[in-house]
Amino acid sequence: MNQTLAASLLDRIGRAFRDVTQTARSWRGAPYREDLPEQDSERLIEQIDLCLEGKGGEVSVRARAAALGRAYLELNEEGRKRFLTVLVERYGLDRELVAERVEAWRRAEDAEAEAKAVAGLRDALDPPAVRLLAQFTGLPQGVKFLVDLRADLIRRAAEDARFGRLADELRRVLAGWFDVSFLNLERITWSSPAILLEKLVEYEAVHEIRSWKDLKNRLDSDRRCFAFFHPRMPEEPLIFVEVALVDGMAGSVQVLLDESRPAEDPHEADTAIFYSISNCQAGLAGVSFGNFLIKRVADELQRELPNLKHFATLSPVPGFRAWFEKQVAAGAADLLTREEKEALSSLIPGEVTAQSFAQALARKDWTEVPALRDGLQAVLTRLCARYLVREKAGRRALDPVARFHLANGARVERINPLGDTSRKGMKQAFGMMVNYRYKLDEVEANHEAYSEGRVIASPAVAKLARA
Amino acid sequence: MNQTLAASLLDRIGRAFRDVTQTARSWRGAPYREDLPEQDSERLIEQIDLCLEGKGGEVSVRARAAALGRAYLELNEEGRKRFLTVLVERYGLDRELVAERVEAWRRAEDAEAEAKAVAGLRDALDPPAVRLLAQFTGLPQGVKFLVDLRADLIRRAAEDARFGRLADELRRVLAGWFDVSFLNLERITWSSPAILLEKLVEYEAVHEIRSWKDLKNRLDSDRRCFAFFHPRMPEEPLIFVEVALVDGMAGSVQVLLDESRPAEDPHEADTAIFYSISNCQAGLAGVSFGNFLIKRVADELQRELPNLKHFATLSPVPGFRAWFEKQVAAGAADLLTREEKEALSSLIPGEVTAQSFAQALARKDWTEVPALRDGLQAVLTRLCARYLVREKAGRRALDPVARFHLANGARVERINPLGDTSRKGMKQAFGMMVNYRYKLDEVEANHEAYSEGRVIASPAVAKLARA
Amino acid sequence: MNQTLAASLLDRIGRAFRDVTQTARSWRGAPYREDLPEQDSERLIEQIDLCLEGKGGEVSVRARAAALGRAYLELNEEGRKRFLTVLVERYGLDRELVAERVEAWRRAEDAEAEAKAVAGLRDALDPPAVRLLAQFTGLPQGVKFLVDLRADLIRRAAEDARFGRLADELRRVLAGWFDVSFLNLERITWSSPAILLEKLVEYEAVHEIRSWKDLKNRLDSDRRCFAFFHPRMPEEPLIFVEVALVDGMAGSVQVLLDESRPAEDPHEADTAIFYSISNCQAGLAGVSFGNFLIKRVADELQRELPNLKHFATLSPVPGFRAWFEKQVAAGAADLLTREEKEALSSLIPGEVTAQSFAQALARKDWTEVPALRDGLQAVLTRLCARYLVREKAGRRALDPVARFHLANGARVERINPLGDTSRKGMKQAFGMMVNYRYKLDEVEANHEAYSEGRVIASPAVAKLARA
Amino acid sequence: MNQTLAASLLDRIGRAFRDVTQTARSWRGAPYREDLPEQDSERLIEQIDLCLEGKGGEVSVRARAAALGRAYLELNEEGRKRFLTVLVERYGLDRELVAERVEAWRRAEDAEAEAKAVAGLRDALDPPAVRLLAQFTGLPQGVKFLVDLRADLIRRAAEDARFGRLADELRRVLAGWFDVSFLNLERITWSSPAILLEKLVEYEAVHEIRSWKDLKNRLDSDRRCFAFFHPRMPEEPLIFVEVALVDGMAGSVQVLLDESRPAEDPHEADTAIFYSISNCQAGLAGVSFGNFLIKRVADELQRELPNLKHFATLSPVPGFRAWFEKQVAAGAADLLTREEKEALSSLIPGEVTAQSFAQALARKDWTEVPALRDGLQAVLTRLCARYLVREKAGRRALDPVARFHLANGARVERINPLGDTSRKGMKQAFGMMVNYRYKLDEVEANHEAYSEGRVIASPAVAKLARA
């Protein structure tokens, strides 16, 4: 959990906590020292044991767990690491207990006994550390606390694989709580609380929000923004999507984000372009609700604006340039077709090879000479189609963004050269962007095709990819 | 699930559903026939299999599950039984898979492999039926649907123990969703929606609400009513408590419910009397949140009204008369003390024995002759103290209401003869009521004492119980 | 103001008031005695004078006015009358001041001076009593207080005409505050607060609501109920309308109110029937917002349910029987046509005259013999058409309900014999009801026609009325 | 009304309007040309006449008025001026009608007749232009529309005094609608809608809000911000105040606004400092609700934070430097005392006179040499005390900010040299700021004293002012 968030949590918990857990605090005696030295760890272990034994009844146990959670928040980086180490060292799975329960299951003689044995075995597979942490929800902001604690564990997994494994166990718990049917899809507008809008700026991961003015422009009358929220984290978006309502397929993100452009009438738009999707909570990595976002938002939009006919993304191709350069480095002979070489021969000095083509692209000004730009783009567009449609790792697409949308049932609709001319866009993909299109009645078939390793594309892209 | 609720669900789902699951319905082809004959069961099984295989991606699976849920709602009593029978017959635990996974766990050679094996084993312990049902939350009102379906299973457990075991499995899932930290405690007043108040009338289980006027009186300015709600069942209370704000300990529920009595100033009350607690959802039997209710309500009340000093219940003693009659029938010699027999000798015809004492109580008019009433009450009060404090089944109190409050950390404070003179009160307990008192700083110790088999009582009651 | 409302006001004001106007109370010294005897009146006058002089700044004046308002609420019937008498006796218009200001206006020599003089004259025309009362809004629930105080004045106008005139002055003030553009139109459903629904029962003036079950039925899925609210009286409807969504024109209110009838699908209804409109606040008599209600509700309904094609009322004809009996008593020769007399000759004993016709109707069982019923109804229907379309007082319709709808631009659409067979319906109008229809594009022309004395009716009714 | 606001209004009205006033538009025929040439004015006049005559019933009149309002919004600067000119030329007071009604009043023979005559006279004093404009509230955002239209009139008053007089008439109408008892006091926090916070930035008139970060700092946990809102302008603050919760009296606004300072615990503050009060609506000039703001906010704060003991402002002294320079220019001999001259003699070159003192202050760096700064400040502080306490225009204080707070019942508490070292602060008042203190139990007496011409000050300031 990052320090700012932790501080803000501590701050919010503040007074509320003081009232609620007065009793809890009395158990803690003196606060733990910030770095949780040996001696304090021992006191900590005592408290955890009391908690896990269920001393004093459920209500007391919750209060005690809340006190432990608060103790964690008050520790420094070093102290937290020690706290987590205590958890993974002492409160992991009890292998003997599991073995015992397996035995009991084997011996069960009737359905009734088997049901009991299964329940017992299941309990034994639930590590005490996880049982303890799940009770931290008693804290004000306790769900957010646990999400952040898992983010912390993931970050520390490199140092100590046990932290990673505890994070995996927590994923299971969080996946239950964050099941999509418990989430609220909410529209975000310029009338939303500033404290929430501020978080869009913080969490936007695709096209950076540069200022409040930029943000306001993205919430204009011809834009929509939706996010999933959990009832217990009402000011924390889980994932959000930014949508532009336009006429026809949009090909350039710079045009979409141009603050000087006047808003158009959303009742005359025929296409909803999903141009940015950002996950907000590192601690929810691996918990799936993103798949539902696009479908749910498309439903909402269609309800509001029956004039909308098409739903598509305008997406980056983050792996394209790296793939291209790897091909060039590997000396791929088939990168350029004969026709392309001919076409480029008057534009590129010397012999036209994958290498000289790559050198031409390496020059910052390649987009500034129209003929050169057009020549290079034509080839890049084809290569990008090939990269998206034909290049795979096993059955899955190479490109990470492609993987998300194809698994969701979208198809590759159109390649947009110079769709993103920002530094990031040029660096990742020579400015290439792609539209993935969601045709609601084909989504299921597309998903099935993709799960068998076939990428569905529009006829135009399919033809390009075959070239 | 009772038919009215089901009908109301179907009704509400109505239009919403039609829009959302258009695709879903298309899979179903013709609707299942109401009683789900053989042929239709086969189609049902196909659909369930598709669902469990995850065909078409997560979004499609949810829609498909919703269609199955809707199919269930449209069945009649017989059809539902067949549906549930299909579930318990075909979608229970796969014992071979479990055995395999146990083996894999045994063979795991390092922590990483073990973690994977544990996860695999855990999955295998999750019966497909439960995985399927958990996806029904995709239905509008899906959480309520599942709660009601579990109520249905519990009701049918007597016919077929497999239904009971499936209900137990569902309890585990629901316990996760209905963890107290996800519930909202809300105050209910005369300004609450009628649709909600109507449910209080329906669910009140202790002292029947006779009319809207009676209800309004219970929500007057010197009364409080609180309920727990789940964010996905906003109009359905899970459990609610009715509180009277009074001066001193209240002893008679008829006085509390008297509609003609003017409201008192709650800012001058020193005691909060919890006089009725009702669980509302049969499908949440065994999911514990009741324990938290009294503590949370006491906190709320103290925040609002710092003048409150005491928190106590005015509770029925539902098992008292049955216990008493069992003692009499068993010819218990020690039921009456020598002093009591003497005192009663002028009041009861013939020899004073347990039997003649019981006969005196069997007469409807025993409360109408003051001397007789006083004489009988004195003995009943002592016996009731004994029943509550000393009579046990193992370490637990005999009386079910006593069990709840004692496990919560309350103590037996005062016995109230003729505290409930309603037919029900006389029939259950000769009109006896009891105050359980919650002293916030003793709750934890009381709980511990009780979990070791000791019932804590006020000095007066303790003395009576010893007599 | 009725005593219950006053008590409830006093109650609500309770604590809030104590805090806010602590200072205010300090001025009051001892509370006034309940009947406001001479001596206390003098103190009252002192306080009013201080208030009107504006002593201590605006904030203080408001607090002082609030204290006076509270004093009024604490008086009994007699005391209130004295309070109001003080107002009308001492704080009416200052005729000399008006004369002076008129003079100043005459003398004004330029536009600037005239503007000032006009402002001065206007002030002088504002009686101090009204200025004082307008400041009572500083009370919690102050707007409701003033509305109720005006109701009180209207009720007392018969005793003392000065009260009536003060009520007229207050109407002007309230008309400003209750301008329709400041009101909120809100839908009322079974999910509305019970405290609000309870008021529908209290205020319903057309077809009595007999029970909460009856009320719930009127809020079913094929019904709508809308009310105007003022932002400062959020729990007090000002006027409300009950609507049934049906197929075709409804003719019988008993059918509409039948609790056993199942709800129909509102998405398949083509007609909205406004079957009950009730004013709720006696103190707002003469303040017009009712005119806007039907138009606004029709707009709302059409937005929600585009399938609705027709908007009409099902209304009583409260003056019909009285008018008919007056005609009979006056010996009107033309009441029955020759054809009608012939048709009735076999049904009514003796000669068919207006008198014998009236006698036939006077029998309680006239509706029970089919032939007789049909014969009498035919005549009544024609007479009712005549009564509604042709009978006037000056340019206005005779019937009070007709006056409201015709002035609103509705037309007389259909006469419904035995449309209301309740005792009240038979007593007022021999069971006759009428549909007034609002055709949105004719409303303006109909209004103009009516304001020139012409009643617009459907061809069928017009033909009947001419017969 | 400024063009941006108008545009935003037009924008918002957009779709809503199209639906609501379809009928209305049909009357308008072709839209008026932007500059409203002669011919179009004539059509306008026809429409206004229809409106004032009440043709077609109240509902139609409102729709027609809305259409006129919309027409106004679509005009350009020139067209609007013509529109307003039509209003003041043709729809002013009808003097003959007034004279007639005066006559009728004179002739009235009894109370009843007099009441009628008074009502008639009052109507005649209501110019048609005002009656027309008051109906524009039928527009979506109609109340805001009228407020802005009045701002427009005020701005144009210099060109044409008739516009000013119409603005005065509108003030009367708006004063009724914006009576403080109809306003909501709301707290504004960082969780408020961005669309609202944006307006604080726009309207802040005392200490400019430089960025969203600056704004967030002003809404931190030890700050409070409150505004009055009208129910019909929910996103438009009318007036707002910014408060800092501190320990002891605050003397420097730069310290308060320092973004790097950590927030303090508001539960330990003893003083609420009102450091910025801004009126937001130019069109509400002369409508008093500001007086109530401080009292209401102080009440709110005391409820939330009982630890608060003192309420004071930290206010600018905008007229101080101008007054000082006028004194110097006028050669005021008594500006400096003998002791001051002596004390300054070593600090200022040449003879110490009002002029040389002023020259010293004219140097930009006078605050940088400690001894000089201290010497000059000592004199300025005394002069500022004199300026605030003793300098008057009639009975009123010279300084405009002083006038507001003194009339509200505050006293001059403390003078703060270099309390505002911003350019504006130095330019207006050599950096002087002043605390006005609100002692709740002295407010009324202070107000009375001030209304008789006496300024109440703390003993320290009073002594300084006398020096």
GROMACS .gro file of N, CA, C and O in nm, chain B residues 332-372:
model
  164
  799ALA      N    1  -4.115  -3.439   3.967
  799ALA     CA    2  -4.002  -3.378   4.038
  799ALA      C    3  -4.043  -3.341   4.180
  799ALA      O    4  -4.136  -3.261   4.200
  800ALA      N    5  -3.975  -3.394   4.276
  800ALA     CA    6  -4.014  -3.373   4.416
  800ALA      C    7  -3.971  -3.237   4.466
  800ALA      O    8  -4.033  -3.178   4.555
  801ASP      N    9  -3.862  -3.188   4.409
  801ASP     CA   10  -3.803  -3.065   4.465
  801ASP      C   11  -3.855  -2.939   4.399
  801ASP      O   12  -3.793  -2.834   4.409
  802LEU      N   13  -3.966  -2.947   4.329
  802LEU     CA   14  -4.008  -2.831   4.252
  802LEU      C   15  -4.048  -2.717   4.344
  802LEU      O   16  -4.018  -2.601   4.318
  803LEU      N   17  -4.118  -2.749   4.452
  803LEU     CA   18  -4.161  -2.644   4.546
  803LEU      C   19  -4.081  -2.657   4.675
  803LEU      O   20  -4.054  -2.769   4.722
  804THR      N   21  -4.047  -2.547   4.734
  804THR     CA   22  -3.977  -2.553   4.863
  804THR      C   23  -4.083  -2.569   4.973
  804THR      O   24  -4.202  -2.547   4.952
  805ARG      N   25  -4.031  -2.603   5.091
  805ARG     CA   26  -4.121  -2.620   5.203
  805ARG      C   27  -4.195  -2.489   5.233
  805ARG      O   28  -4.316  -2.487   5.252
  806GLU      N   29  -4.122  -2.382   5.232
  806GLU     CA   30  -4.183  -2.252   5.259
  806GLU      C   31  -4.293  -2.220   5.158
  806GLU      O   32  -4.399  -2.169   5.192
  807GLU      N   33  -4.265  -2.253   5.035
  807GLU     CA   34  -4.364  -2.224   4.931
  807GLU      C   35  -4.491  -2.306   4.954
  807GLU      O   36  -4.603  -2.255   4.941
  808LYS      N   37  -4.470  -2.434   4.986
  808LYS     CA   38  -4.587  -2.517   5.010
  808LYS      C   39  -4.673  -2.458   5.121
  808LYS      O   40  -4.795  -2.449   5.110
  809GLU      N   41  -4.607  -2.416   5.226
  809GLU     CA   42  -4.681  -2.355   5.337
  809GLU      C   43  -4.758  -2.232   5.290
  809GLU      O   44  -4.878  -2.217   5.316
  810ALA      N   45  -4.689  -2.149   5.222
  810ALA     CA   46  -4.752  -2.024   5.178
  810ALA      C   47  -4.872  -2.051   5.090
  810ALA      O   48  -4.972  -1.979   5.092
  811LEU      N   49  -4.864  -2.156   5.011
  811LEU     CA   50  -4.972  -2.185   4.917
  811LEU      C   51  -5.088  -2.262   4.980
  811LEU      O   52  -5.197  -2.271   4.923
  812SER      N   53  -5.063  -2.316   5.097
  812SER     CA   54  -5.163  -2.411   5.153
  812SER      C   55  -5.301  -2.347   5.172
  812SER      O   56  -5.403  -2.414   5.157
  813SER      N   57  -5.304  -2.220   5.202
  813SER     CA   58  -5.435  -2.156   5.219
  813SER      C   59  -5.495  -2.113   5.087
  813SER      O   60  -5.608  -2.068   5.079
  814LEU      N   61  -5.417  -2.121   4.980
  814LEU     CA   62  -5.464  -2.069   4.851
  814LEU      C   63  -5.510  -2.179   4.756
  814LEU      O   64  -5.594  -2.157   4.669
  815ILE      N   65  -5.454  -2.294   4.774
  815ILE     CA   66  -5.483  -2.406   4.683
  815ILE      C   67  -5.561  -2.511   4.759
  815ILE      O   68  -5.523  -2.548   4.870
  816PRO      N   69  -5.667  -2.564   4.700
  816PRO     CA   70  -5.744  -2.668   4.769
  816PRO      C   71  -5.664  -2.798   4.774
  816PRO      O   72  -5.587  -2.829   4.683
  817GLY      N   73  -5.679  -2.871   4.883
  817GLY     CA   74  -5.611  -3.001   4.897
  817GLY      C   75  -5.465  -2.984   4.930
  817GLY      O   76  -5.417  -2.875   4.964
  818GLU      N   77  -5.390  -3.092   4.916
  818GLU     CA   78  -5.247  -3.091   4.948
  818GLU      C   79  -5.171  -3.010   4.843
  818GLU      O   80  -5.203  -3.015   4.725
  819VAL      N   81  -5.072  -2.936   4.887
  819VAL     CA   82  -4.992  -2.859   4.791
  819VAL      C   83  -4.879  -2.947   4.738
  819VAL      O   84  -4.785  -2.982   4.811
  820THR      N   85  -4.893  -2.985   4.612
  820THR     CA   86  -4.787  -3.062   4.547
  820THR      C   87  -4.758  -2.994   4.413
  820THR      O   88  -4.829  -2.900   4.373
  821ALA      N   89  -4.656  -3.043   4.348
  821ALA     CA   90  -4.628  -2.991   4.214
  821ALA      C   91  -4.753  -3.002   4.127
  821ALA      O   92  -4.788  -2.911   4.053
  822GLN      N   93  -4.823  -3.116   4.144
  822GLN     CA   94  -4.942  -3.138   4.061
  822GLN      C   95  -5.053  -3.040   4.093
  822GLN      O   96  -5.112  -2.979   4.002
  823SER      N   97  -5.082  -3.022   4.219
  823SER     CA   98  -5.192  -2.932   4.252
  823SER      C   99  -5.155  -2.788   4.217
  823SER      O  100  -5.238  -2.707   4.176
  824PHE      N  101  -5.027  -2.756   4.230
  824PHE     CA  102  -4.978  -2.624   4.190
  824PHE      C  103  -5.002  -2.606   4.039
  824PHE      O  104  -5.056  -2.504   3.994
  825ALA      N  105  -4.967  -2.709   3.964
  825ALA     CA  106  -4.987  -2.702   3.820
  825ALA      C  107  -5.134  -2.690   3.785
  825ALA      O  108  -5.173  -2.616   3.693
  826GLN      N  109  -5.219  -2.762   3.859
  826GLN     CA  110  -5.362  -2.751   3.833
  826GLN      C  111  -5.413  -2.610   3.859
  826GLN      O  112  -5.495  -2.556   3.785
  827ALA      N  113  -5.364  -2.550   3.965
  827ALA     CA  114  -5.405  -2.413   3.995
  827ALA      C  115  -5.369  -2.320   3.877
  827ALA      O  116  -5.447  -2.232   3.839
  828LEU      N  117  -5.252  -2.344   3.822
  828LEU     CA  118  -5.208  -2.260   3.710
  828LEU      C  119  -5.287  -2.289   3.582
  828LEU      O  120  -5.294  -2.206   3.492
  829ALA      N  121  -5.342  -2.409   3.574
  829ALA     CA  122  -5.413  -2.446   3.453
  829ALA      C  123  -5.546  -2.373   3.443
  829ALA      O  124  -5.604  -2.363   3.334
  830ARG      N  125  -5.596  -2.317   3.554
  830ARG     CA  126  -5.724  -2.246   3.551
  830ARG      C  127  -5.703  -2.109   3.487
  830ARG      O  128  -5.611  -2.034   3.523
  831LYS      N  129  -5.793  -2.074   3.397
  831LYS     CA  130  -5.775  -1.950   3.322
  831LYS      C  131  -5.778  -1.825   3.412
  831LYS      O  132  -5.723  -1.722   3.378
  832ASP      N  133  -5.848  -1.839   3.525
  832ASP     CA  134  -5.871  -1.717   3.603
  832ASP      C  135  -5.772  -1.701   3.719
  832ASP      O  136  -5.794  -1.619   3.807
  833TRP      N  137  -5.661  -1.774   3.719
  833TRP     CA  138  -5.572  -1.767   3.835
  833TRP      C  139  -5.516  -1.628   3.858
  833TRP      O  140  -5.479  -1.591   3.969
  834THR      N  141  -5.512  -1.547   3.753
  834THR     CA  142  -5.455  -1.412   3.771
  834THR      C  143  -5.557  -1.314   3.827
  834THR      O  144  -5.524  -1.200   3.857
  835GLU      N  145  -5.680  -1.359   3.842
  835GLU     CA  146  -5.783  -1.262   3.878
  835GLU      C  147  -5.807  -1.247   4.027
  835GLU      O  148  -5.862  -1.146   4.071
  836VAL      N  149  -5.767  -1.349   4.103
  836VAL     CA  150  -5.781  -1.337   4.249
  836VAL      C  151  -5.645  -1.289   4.303
  836VAL      O  152  -5.546  -1.361   4.297
  837PRO      N  153  -5.639  -1.166   4.355
  837PRO     CA  154  -5.509  -1.108   4.391
  837PRO      C  155  -5.423  -1.198   4.479
  837PRO      O  156  -5.305  -1.221   4.448
  838ALA      N  157  -5.480  -1.254   4.586
  838ALA     CA  158  -5.396  -1.332   4.679
  838ALA      C  159  -5.340  -1.455   4.610
  838ALA      O  160  -5.220  -1.486   4.620
  839LEU      N  161  -5.429  -1.526   4.537
  839LEU     CA  162  -5.385  -1.644   4.464
  839LEU      C  163  -5.276  -1.606   4.363
  839LEU      O  164  -5.171  -1.669   4.354
   0.00000   0.00000   0.00000
